[in-house]
mmCIF file of C-alpha atoms and ligand atoms in Angstrom:
data_model
loop_
_atom_site.group_PDB
_atom_site.id
_atom_site.type_symbol
_atom_site.label_atom_id
_atom_site.label_comp_id
_atom_site.label_asym_id
_atom_site.label_seq_id
_atom_site.Cartn_x
_atom_site.Cartn_y
_atom_site.Cartn_z
ATOM 1 C CA MET K 1445 23.870 2.088 -7.532
ATOM 2 C CA TRP K 1446 21.353 -0.513 -7.998
ATOM 3 C CA ARG K 1447 22.130 -3.564 -5.868
ATOM 4 C CA ARG K 1448 19.667 -6.430 -6.261
ATOM 5 C CA VAL K 1449 16.038 -7.480 -6.293
ATOM 6 C CA SER K 1450 14.763 -8.807 -3.035
ATOM 7 C CA SER K 1451 15.342 -12.515 -2.378
ATOM 8 C CA LEU K 1452 12.477 -13.904 -0.378
ATOM 9 C CA THR K 1453 13.156 -17.572 -1.061
ATOM 10 C CA GLN K 1454 14.546 -18.375 2.409
ATOM 11 C CA PHE K 1455 11.499 -16.947 4.122
ATOM 12 C CA VAL K 1456 8.798 -18.212 1.827
ATOM 13 C CA SER K 1457 7.837 -21.915 2.267
ATOM 14 C CA PRO K 1458 7.931 -24.023 -0.879
ATOM 15 C CA THR K 1459 4.354 -25.278 -0.437
ATOM 16 C CA LYS K 1460 2.352 -22.109 -0.224
ATOM 17 C CA SER K 1461 -0.902 -22.299 1.682
ATOM 18 C CA SER K 1462 -3.903 -21.541 -0.671
ATOM 19 C CA SER K 1463 -5.859 -20.171 2.225
ATOM 20 C CA ILE K 1464 -3.319 -17.241 2.528
ATOM 21 C CA LEU K 1465 -2.993 -16.583 -1.106
ATOM 22 C CA ASN K 1466 -6.495 -17.283 -2.398
ATOM 23 C CA GLN K 1467 -8.108 -14.017 -1.523
ATOM 24 C CA PRO K 1468 -10.636 -12.807 -4.121
ATOM 25 C CA ALA K 1469 -13.533 -15.241 -3.335
ATOM 26 C CA TYR K 1470 -13.573 -13.939 0.153
ATOM 27 C CA THR K 1471 -14.342 -10.385 -1.027
ATOM 28 C CA LEU K 1472 -17.627 -10.968 -2.790
ATOM 29 C CA LYS K 1473 -19.786 -10.910 0.255
ATOM 30 C CA ILE K 1474 -18.308 -7.811 1.686
ATOM 31 C CA TRP K 1475 -18.744 -6.153 -1.789
ATOM 32 C CA GLU K 1476 -22.511 -6.792 -1.609
ATOM 33 C CA SER K 1477 -22.753 -5.264 1.828
ATOM 34 C CA PHE K 1478 -20.906 -2.146 0.735
ATOM 35 C CA THR K 1479 -22.421 -1.394 -2.731
ATOM 36 C CA THR K 1480 -25.203 0.798 -1.338
ATOM 37 C CA GLN K 1481 -22.721 2.807 0.849
ATOM 38 C CA LEU K 1482 -20.311 3.668 -1.939
ATOM 39 C CA PRO K 1483 -21.642 7.117 -2.980
ATOM 40 C CA ASN K 1484 -19.983 7.333 -6.360
ATOM 41 C CA LEU K 1485 -19.859 3.762 -7.454
ATOM 42 C CA GLU K 1486 -22.354 4.308 -10.322
ATOM 43 C CA LYS K 1487 -20.364 7.136 -11.697
ATOM 44 C CA GLY K 1488 -17.183 5.025 -11.414
ATOM 45 C CA GLY K 1489 -15.257 7.703 -9.702
ATOM 46 C CA ILE K 1490 -14.985 10.179 -6.853
ATOM 47 C CA SER K 1491 -15.390 13.912 -7.014
ATOM 48 C CA PHE K 1492 -12.246 15.942 -6.399
ATOM 49 C CA LYS K 1493 -14.033 19.261 -6.346
ATOM 50 C CA ASP K 1494 -12.366 20.691 -9.571
ATOM 51 C CA ARG K 1495 -8.952 19.457 -8.492
ATOM 52 C CA ILE K 1496 -6.988 17.189 -10.705
ATOM 53 C CA PRO K 1497 -5.548 14.662 -8.193
ATOM 54 C CA PHE K 1498 -1.904 13.527 -8.315
ATOM 55 C CA ILE K 1499 -1.858 9.923 -6.896
ATOM 56 C CA THR K 1500 1.308 8.075 -5.860
ATOM 57 C CA PHE K 1501 1.113 4.467 -4.747
ATOM 58 C CA VAL K 1502 3.948 3.544 -2.378
ATOM 59 C CA LEU K 1503 4.708 -0.144 -2.515
ATOM 60 C CA GLY K 1504 7.356 -2.393 -0.802
ATOM 61 C CA GLY K 1505 7.500 -5.276 1.580
ATOM 62 C CA PRO K 1506 6.916 -5.038 5.320
ATOM 63 C CA GLY K 1507 9.686 -2.989 6.885
ATOM 64 C CA SER K 1508 10.928 -1.656 3.565
ATOM 65 C CA GLY K 1509 10.658 1.893 4.896
ATOM 66 C CA LYS K 1510 7.510 3.142 3.097
ATOM 67 C CA GLY K 1511 6.148 4.993 6.060
ATOM 68 C CA THR K 1512 9.421 6.746 6.842
ATOM 69 C CA GLN K 1513 9.975 7.937 3.419
ATOM 70 C CA CYS K 1514 6.335 9.054 3.136
ATOM 71 C CA GLU K 1515 6.917 11.401 6.106
ATOM 72 C CA LYS K 1516 9.810 12.903 4.164
ATOM 73 C CA ILE K 1517 7.818 13.333 0.949
ATOM 74 C CA VAL K 1518 5.098 14.994 3.039
ATOM 75 C CA GLU K 1519 7.547 17.496 4.599
ATOM 76 C CA THR K 1520 9.269 18.256 1.306
ATOM 77 C CA PHE K 1521 6.403 18.200 -1.258
ATOM 78 C CA GLY K 1522 3.258 18.681 0.763
ATOM 79 C CA PHE K 1523 1.442 15.458 -0.027
ATOM 80 C CA LYS K 1524 -1.407 14.057 2.029
ATOM 81 C CA HIS K 1525 -0.222 10.653 3.460
ATOM 82 C CA LEU K 1526 -2.783 7.870 3.491
ATOM 83 C CA SER K 1527 -1.379 4.643 5.050
ATOM 84 C CA ALA K 1528 -3.715 1.815 4.237
ATOM 85 C CA GLY K 1529 -2.397 -0.072 7.157
ATOM 86 C CA ASP K 1530 -2.886 2.788 9.505
ATOM 87 C CA LEU K 1531 -6.414 3.347 8.348
ATOM 88 C CA LEU K 1532 -7.266 -0.263 8.956
ATOM 89 C CA ARG K 1533 -5.694 -0.176 12.424
ATOM 90 C CA GLN K 1534 -7.756 2.945 13.220
ATOM 91 C CA GLU K 1535 -10.881 1.069 12.021
ATOM 92 C CA ILE K 1536 -9.995 -1.773 14.502
ATOM 93 C CA ALA K 1537 -9.540 0.811 17.276
ATOM 94 C CA SER K 1538 -12.757 2.463 16.578
ATOM 95 C CA GLU K 1539 -14.467 -0.924 17.140
ATOM 96 C CA SER K 1540 -16.440 -0.543 13.871
ATOM 97 C CA GLU K 1541 -18.522 -3.397 12.394
ATOM 98 C CA TYR K 1542 -15.520 -4.808 10.445
ATOM 99 C CA GLY K 1543 -12.927 -4.301 13.177
ATOM 100 C CA SER K 1544 -12.684 -7.928 14.323
ATOM 101 C CA MET K 1545 -12.603 -9.201 10.698
ATOM 102 C CA ILE K 1546 -9.757 -6.677 9.947
ATOM 103 C CA LEU K 1547 -7.900 -7.649 13.078
ATOM 104 C CA ASN K 1548 -7.985 -11.410 12.257
ATOM 105 C CA THR K 1549 -6.898 -10.716 8.680
ATOM 106 C CA ILE K 1550 -3.910 -8.564 9.734
ATOM 107 C CA LYS K 1551 -2.922 -11.060 12.394
ATOM 108 C CA ASP K 1552 -2.901 -13.777 9.749
ATOM 109 C CA GLY K 1553 -0.840 -11.549 7.335
ATOM 110 C CA ARG K 1554 -3.560 -11.704 4.726
ATOM 111 C CA ILE K 1555 -5.192 -8.920 2.748
ATOM 112 C CA VAL K 1556 -8.376 -7.165 3.903
ATOM 113 C CA PRO K 1557 -11.083 -7.169 1.228
ATOM 114 C CA SER K 1558 -10.538 -4.463 -1.290
ATOM 115 C CA GLU K 1559 -13.865 -2.727 -0.672
ATOM 116 C CA VAL K 1560 -13.185 -2.122 3.012
ATOM 117 C CA THR K 1561 -9.769 -0.665 2.472
ATOM 118 C CA ILE K 1562 -10.795 1.436 -0.479
ATOM 119 C CA LYS K 1563 -13.851 2.785 1.315
ATOM 120 C CA LEU K 1564 -11.452 4.100 4.058
ATOM 121 C CA ILE K 1565 -9.036 5.588 1.419
ATOM 122 C CA GLN K 1566 -11.866 7.074 -0.450
ATOM 123 C CA LYS K 1567 -13.328 8.851 2.619
ATOM 124 C CA GLU K 1568 -9.895 10.361 3.279
ATOM 125 C CA MET K 1569 -9.391 11.527 -0.302
ATOM 126 C CA GLU K 1570 -12.820 13.077 -0.502
ATOM 127 C CA SER K 1571 -12.489 14.931 2.737
ATOM 128 C CA SER K 1572 -9.001 16.264 2.114
ATOM 129 C CA ASP K 1573 -8.345 19.747 0.671
ATOM 130 C CA ASN K 1574 -5.045 18.425 -0.673
ATOM 131 C CA LYS K 1575 -4.954 17.074 -4.169
ATOM 132 C CA LYS K 1576 -1.624 15.273 -3.821
ATOM 133 C CA PHE K 1577 -2.041 11.832 -2.248
ATOM 134 C CA LEU K 1578 0.526 9.259 -1.083
ATOM 135 C CA ILE K 1579 -1.212 6.024 -0.763
ATOM 136 C CA ASP K 1580 1.067 3.811 1.277
ATOM 137 C CA GLY K 1581 0.875 0.007 1.335
ATOM 138 C CA PHE K 1582 -1.876 -0.267 -1.256
ATOM 139 C CA PRO K 1583 -2.660 -1.866 -3.663
ATOM 140 C CA ARG K 1584 -1.364 -5.257 -2.273
ATOM 141 C CA CYS K 1585 -2.785 -7.396 -5.069
ATOM 142 C CA GLU K 1586 -4.125 -7.251 -8.527
ATOM 143 C CA GLU K 1587 -7.661 -7.388 -7.273
ATOM 144 C CA ASN K 1588 -6.968 -4.410 -4.967
ATOM 145 C CA ARG K 1589 -5.602 -2.457 -7.926
ATOM 146 C CA VAL K 1590 -8.526 -3.167 -10.253
ATOM 147 C CA ALA K 1591 -11.098 -2.414 -7.562
ATOM 148 C CA PHE K 1592 -9.370 0.903 -6.788
ATOM 149 C CA GLU K 1593 -9.503 1.914 -10.466
ATOM 150 C CA GLN K 1594 -13.197 0.956 -10.716
ATOM 151 C CA ILE K 1595 -14.255 2.661 -7.479
ATOM 152 C CA ILE K 1596 -12.082 5.662 -7.404
ATOM 153 C CA GLY K 1597 -12.040 6.064 -11.156
ATOM 154 C CA ALA K 1598 -8.344 7.077 -11.168
ATOM 155 C CA GLU K 1599 -4.983 5.432 -11.720
ATOM 156 C CA PRO K 1600 -1.856 6.472 -9.977
ATOM 157 C CA ASN K 1601 0.411 9.045 -11.751
ATOM 158 C CA ILE K 1602 3.462 7.299 -10.301
ATOM 159 C CA VAL K 1603 4.362 4.263 -8.257
ATOM 160 C CA LEU K 1604 7.232 4.055 -5.869
ATOM 161 C CA PHE K 1605 8.722 0.578 -5.100
ATOM 162 C CA PHE K 1606 11.043 0.316 -2.068
ATOM 163 C CA ASP K 1607 13.064 -2.766 -2.931
ATOM 164 C CA CYS K 1608 14.721 -4.389 0.160
ATOM 165 C CA PRO K 1609 16.295 -7.745 0.755
ATOM 166 C CA ALA K 1610 13.968 -9.917 2.875
ATOM 167 C CA GLU K 1611 16.467 -10.442 5.594
ATOM 168 C CA GLU K 1612 16.775 -6.686 6.108
ATOM 169 C CA MET K 1613 12.963 -6.307 6.140
ATOM 170 C CA VAL K 1614 12.638 -9.178 8.765
ATOM 171 C CA LYS K 1615 15.373 -7.513 10.951
ATOM 172 C CA ARG K 1616 13.720 -4.086 10.812
ATOM 173 C CA VAL K 1617 10.201 -5.394 11.499
ATOM 174 C CA LEU K 1618 11.359 -7.448 14.544
ATOM 175 C CA ASN K 1619 13.247 -4.378 15.916
ATOM 176 C CA ARG K 1620 10.703 -1.645 15.376
ATOM 177 C CA ASN K 1621 8.748 -2.262 18.684
ATOM 178 C CA GLN K 1622 5.555 -0.584 17.626
ATOM 179 C CA GLY K 1623 3.428 -3.088 19.473
ATOM 180 C CA ARG K 1624 1.857 -4.353 16.268
ATOM 181 C CA VAL K 1625 -0.016 -7.756 16.349
ATOM 182 C CA ASP K 1626 1.638 -8.681 13.067
ATOM 183 C CA ASP K 1627 5.269 -7.939 13.878
ATOM 184 C CA ASN K 1628 6.169 -11.367 14.865
ATOM 185 C CA MET K 1629 8.102 -14.071 13.045
ATOM 186 C CA ASP K 1630 5.048 -16.270 12.121
ATOM 187 C CA THR K 1631 3.075 -13.468 10.634
ATOM 188 C CA ILE K 1632 6.120 -11.950 8.997
ATOM 189 C CA LYS K 1633 6.671 -15.057 7.025
ATOM 190 C CA LYS K 1634 3.046 -15.001 5.793
ATOM 191 C CA ARG K 1635 3.299 -11.290 4.987
ATOM 192 C CA LEU K 1636 6.433 -12.014 2.956
ATOM 193 C CA GLU K 1637 4.636 -14.853 1.091
ATOM 194 C CA VAL K 1638 1.670 -12.590 0.281
ATOM 195 C CA PHE K 1639 4.104 -9.848 -0.742
ATOM 196 C CA GLU K 1640 5.922 -12.031 -3.188
ATOM 197 C CA GLU K 1641 2.817 -13.868 -4.601
ATOM 198 C CA LEU K 1642 0.367 -10.983 -4.747
ATOM 199 C CA ASN K 1643 2.110 -7.681 -4.460
ATOM 200 C CA LEU K 1644 5.020 -8.190 -6.845
ATOM 201 C CA PRO K 1645 2.650 -8.754 -9.698
ATOM 202 C CA VAL K 1646 1.209 -5.295 -9.152
ATOM 203 C CA VAL K 1647 4.799 -3.900 -9.035
ATOM 204 C CA ASN K 1648 5.489 -5.634 -12.339
ATOM 205 C CA TYR K 1649 2.212 -4.292 -13.815
ATOM 206 C CA TYR K 1650 3.247 -0.720 -13.099
ATOM 207 C CA ALA K 1651 6.784 -1.397 -14.345
ATOM 208 C CA GLU K 1652 5.356 -2.516 -17.664
ATOM 209 C CA LYS K 1653 3.195 0.624 -17.835
ATOM 210 C CA GLY K 1654 6.346 2.795 -17.281
ATOM 211 C CA LYS K 1655 5.001 4.228 -14.029
ATOM 212 C CA LEU K 1656 7.275 2.428 -11.607
ATOM 213 C CA HIS K 1657 10.140 4.150 -9.818
ATOM 214 C CA LYS K 1658 12.336 1.486 -8.086
ATOM 215 C CA ILE K 1659 14.192 2.728 -4.990
ATOM 216 C CA CYS K 1660 16.965 0.742 -3.376
ATOM 217 C CA ALA K 1661 15.699 0.742 0.216
ATOM 218 C CA LEU K 1662 19.081 0.002 1.864
ATOM 219 C CA GLY K 1663 21.086 2.795 3.477
ATOM 220 C CA THR K 1664 20.217 5.639 5.800
ATOM 221 C CA GLU K 1665 16.821 7.535 5.571
ATOM 222 C CA ASP K 1666 18.672 10.492 3.922
ATOM 223 C CA GLU K 1667 20.472 8.244 1.378
ATOM 224 C CA ILE K 1668 17.131 6.616 0.383
ATOM 225 C CA PHE K 1669 15.405 9.993 0.169
ATOM 226 C CA GLU K 1670 18.204 11.067 -2.214
ATOM 227 C CA GLN K 1671 16.687 8.603 -4.645
ATOM 228 C CA VAL K 1672 13.126 9.586 -3.889
ATOM 229 C CA TRP K 1673 13.557 13.409 -4.262
ATOM 230 C CA PRO K 1674 14.335 13.449 -7.994
ATOM 231 C CA VAL K 1675 11.202 11.428 -8.794
ATOM 232 C CA PHE K 1676 8.894 14.253 -7.326
ATOM 233 C CA ALA K 1677 11.196 16.996 -8.484
ATOM 234 C CA ALA K 1678 10.588 15.745 -12.077
ATOM 235 C CA CYS K 1679 6.847 16.063 -11.487
ATOM 236 C CA LYS K 1680 7.170 19.604 -10.326
ATOM 237 C CA GLN K 1681 4.551 21.064 -12.792
ATOM 238 C CA LEU K 1682 1.930 18.566 -11.714
ATOM 239 C CA ILE K 1683 2.536 18.872 -7.900
ATOM 240 C CA GLN K 1684 3.012 22.557 -7.298
HETATM 241 N N1 LIG Y 840 -3.396 -4.462 4.860
HETATM 242 C C1 LIG Y 840 -4.279 -4.812 3.916
HETATM 243 N N2 LIG Y 840 -4.482 -3.948 2.825
HETATM 244 C C2 LIG Y 840 -3.842 -2.864 2.685
HETATM 245 C C3 LIG Y 840 -2.899 -2.510 3.603
HETATM 246 C C4 LIG Y 840 -2.598 -3.287 4.726
HETATM 247 O O1 LIG Y 840 -4.895 -5.789 4.065
HETATM 248 O O2 LIG Y 840 -4.131 -2.200 1.711
HETATM 249 C C5 LIG Y 840 -3.162 -5.296 6.017
HETATM 250 C C6 LIG Y 840 -2.378 -6.485 5.727
HETATM 251 O O3 LIG Y 840 -2.766 -7.538 6.597
HETATM 252 C C7 LIG Y 840 -0.887 -6.055 6.073
HETATM 253 C C8 LIG Y 840 -1.202 -5.246 7.326
HETATM 254 O O4 LIG Y 840 -2.462 -4.523 7.031
HETATM 255 O O5 LIG Y 840 -0.122 -7.149 6.318
HETATM 256 C C9 LIG Y 840 -0.210 -4.181 7.703
HETATM 257 O O6 LIG Y 840 0.106 -3.373 6.567
HETATM 258 P P1 LIG Y 840 1.142 -2.080 6.631
HETATM 259 O O7 LIG Y 840 1.109 -1.535 5.352
HETATM 260 O O8 LIG Y 840 0.699 -1.292 7.859
HETATM 261 O O9 LIG Y 840 2.455 -2.820 7.098
HETATM 262 P P2 LIG Y 840 3.652 -3.459 6.265
HETATM 263 O O10 LIG Y 840 3.291 -4.905 6.013
HETATM 264 O O11 LIG Y 840 3.895 -2.722 5.054
HETATM 265 O O12 LIG Y 840 4.738 -3.321 7.333
HETATM 266 MG MG1 LIG Y 841 3.615 1.261 7.041
#
């Protein structure tokens, strides 16, 4: 059934721009400005009000179908869907302090500083009555992953990875017509570079930990969900 691992080579330029891929230094200042506002930082975790959370990270390149499959998982298994990209876009729309920085970062196909994204995810997790979370499009780099563990004080129970050939992802993104500032060929190329260089190491990390469930993201929505369903069905005890 398994076809092949995404081949990004034709979309990723041989000389990678360090300004795109060199992210961590950029996060330090933001971290300082957020430390006083992160309520549970000292405790190293957030309160789930006596609930044991079940956390799923949903990873995959741009256009690999993460959001579409998340909707199906929500319908079937009752998860709370937190799309990191959507939370960031809402933040831009609300014209918050960090809105223009987030907009410029997304336009460039780079990764928003961990603390900003995690703060938005944390707010949603804390205010939800649900204990089952689908965190879609995050973590996008090792630094995101480590920061999440430190700030939220939890690791994902499982990680889904939607594996899709680059040419298919490009086709889907260019055809989806959602009016997104980053759905153009220039930004897609950068997003694919960032995906390969920074996101795939996170995928590999969870594969080594035995938490990764690789899904072949080619086919109809229902065909893909046929691979997703058994992953959650096998966790029935924890998610009912
Ligand atoms: N993004 C980010 N951190 C995240 C999630 C998203 O910085 O945790 C930014 C990043 O610039 C990315 C963009 O938001 O390219 C869009 O992300 P989304 O997951 O919505 O789209 P995808 O690239 O998966 O189609
Ligand atoms: Mg999405």
